Short mmCIF file of C-alpha atoms in Angstrom, two decimals:
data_model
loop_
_atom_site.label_atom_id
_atom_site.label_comp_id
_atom_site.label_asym_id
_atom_site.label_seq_id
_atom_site.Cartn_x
_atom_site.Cartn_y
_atom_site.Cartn_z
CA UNK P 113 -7.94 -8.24 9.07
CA UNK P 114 -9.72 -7.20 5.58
CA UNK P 115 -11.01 -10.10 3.31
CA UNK P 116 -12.41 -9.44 -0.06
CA UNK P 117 -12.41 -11.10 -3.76
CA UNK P 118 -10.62 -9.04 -6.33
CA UNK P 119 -11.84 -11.36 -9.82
CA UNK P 120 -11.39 -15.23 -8.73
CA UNK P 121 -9.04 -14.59 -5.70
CA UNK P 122 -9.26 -13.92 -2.30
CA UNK P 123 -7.41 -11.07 -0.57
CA UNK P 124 -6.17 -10.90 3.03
CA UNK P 125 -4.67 -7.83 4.21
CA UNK P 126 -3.66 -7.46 8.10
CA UNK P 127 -2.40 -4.35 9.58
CA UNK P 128 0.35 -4.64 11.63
CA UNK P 129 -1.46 -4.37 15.31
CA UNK P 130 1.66 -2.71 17.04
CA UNK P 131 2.07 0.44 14.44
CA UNK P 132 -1.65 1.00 15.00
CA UNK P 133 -0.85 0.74 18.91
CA UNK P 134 2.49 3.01 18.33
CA UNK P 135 0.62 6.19 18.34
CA UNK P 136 -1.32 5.91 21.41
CA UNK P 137 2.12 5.66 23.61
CA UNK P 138 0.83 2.95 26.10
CA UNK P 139 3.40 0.15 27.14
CA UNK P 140 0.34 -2.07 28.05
CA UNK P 141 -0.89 -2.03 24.98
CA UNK P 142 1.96 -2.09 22.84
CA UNK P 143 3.25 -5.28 24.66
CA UNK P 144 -0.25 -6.93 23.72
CA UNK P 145 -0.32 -5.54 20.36
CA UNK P 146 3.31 -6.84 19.91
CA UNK P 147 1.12 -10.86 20.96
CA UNK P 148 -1.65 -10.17 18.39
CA UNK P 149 0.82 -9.32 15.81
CA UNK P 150 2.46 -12.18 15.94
CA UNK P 151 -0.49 -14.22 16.34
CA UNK P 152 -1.96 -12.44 13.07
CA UNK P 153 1.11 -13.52 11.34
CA UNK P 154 1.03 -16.85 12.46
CA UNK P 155 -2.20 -17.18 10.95
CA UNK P 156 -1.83 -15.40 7.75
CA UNK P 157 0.98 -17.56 6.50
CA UNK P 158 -1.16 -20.87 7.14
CA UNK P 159 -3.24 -19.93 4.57
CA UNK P 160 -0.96 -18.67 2.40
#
């Protein structure tokens, strides 16, 4: 997750945990990076 202030507003920008996981071909990890995902979106749109 990335936070910053472009002018008066707050950015959030989240990258998507199971692309970043998708390259290193490991079903454990993809599985748990498939959780945080979801997590992270569950998250972002509260404070949307």
């Amino acid at each position: 997750m990335i936070v910053y202030e472009k002018g008066d507003k707050t950015v959030v920008s989240i990258i998507k945990p199971s692309v970043a996981m998708s390259v290193i071909e490991n079903e454990k990890l993809e599985s748990i990076s498939r959780d945080v995902e979801e997590r992270l979106k569950q998250v972002f749109e509260s404070i949307q």
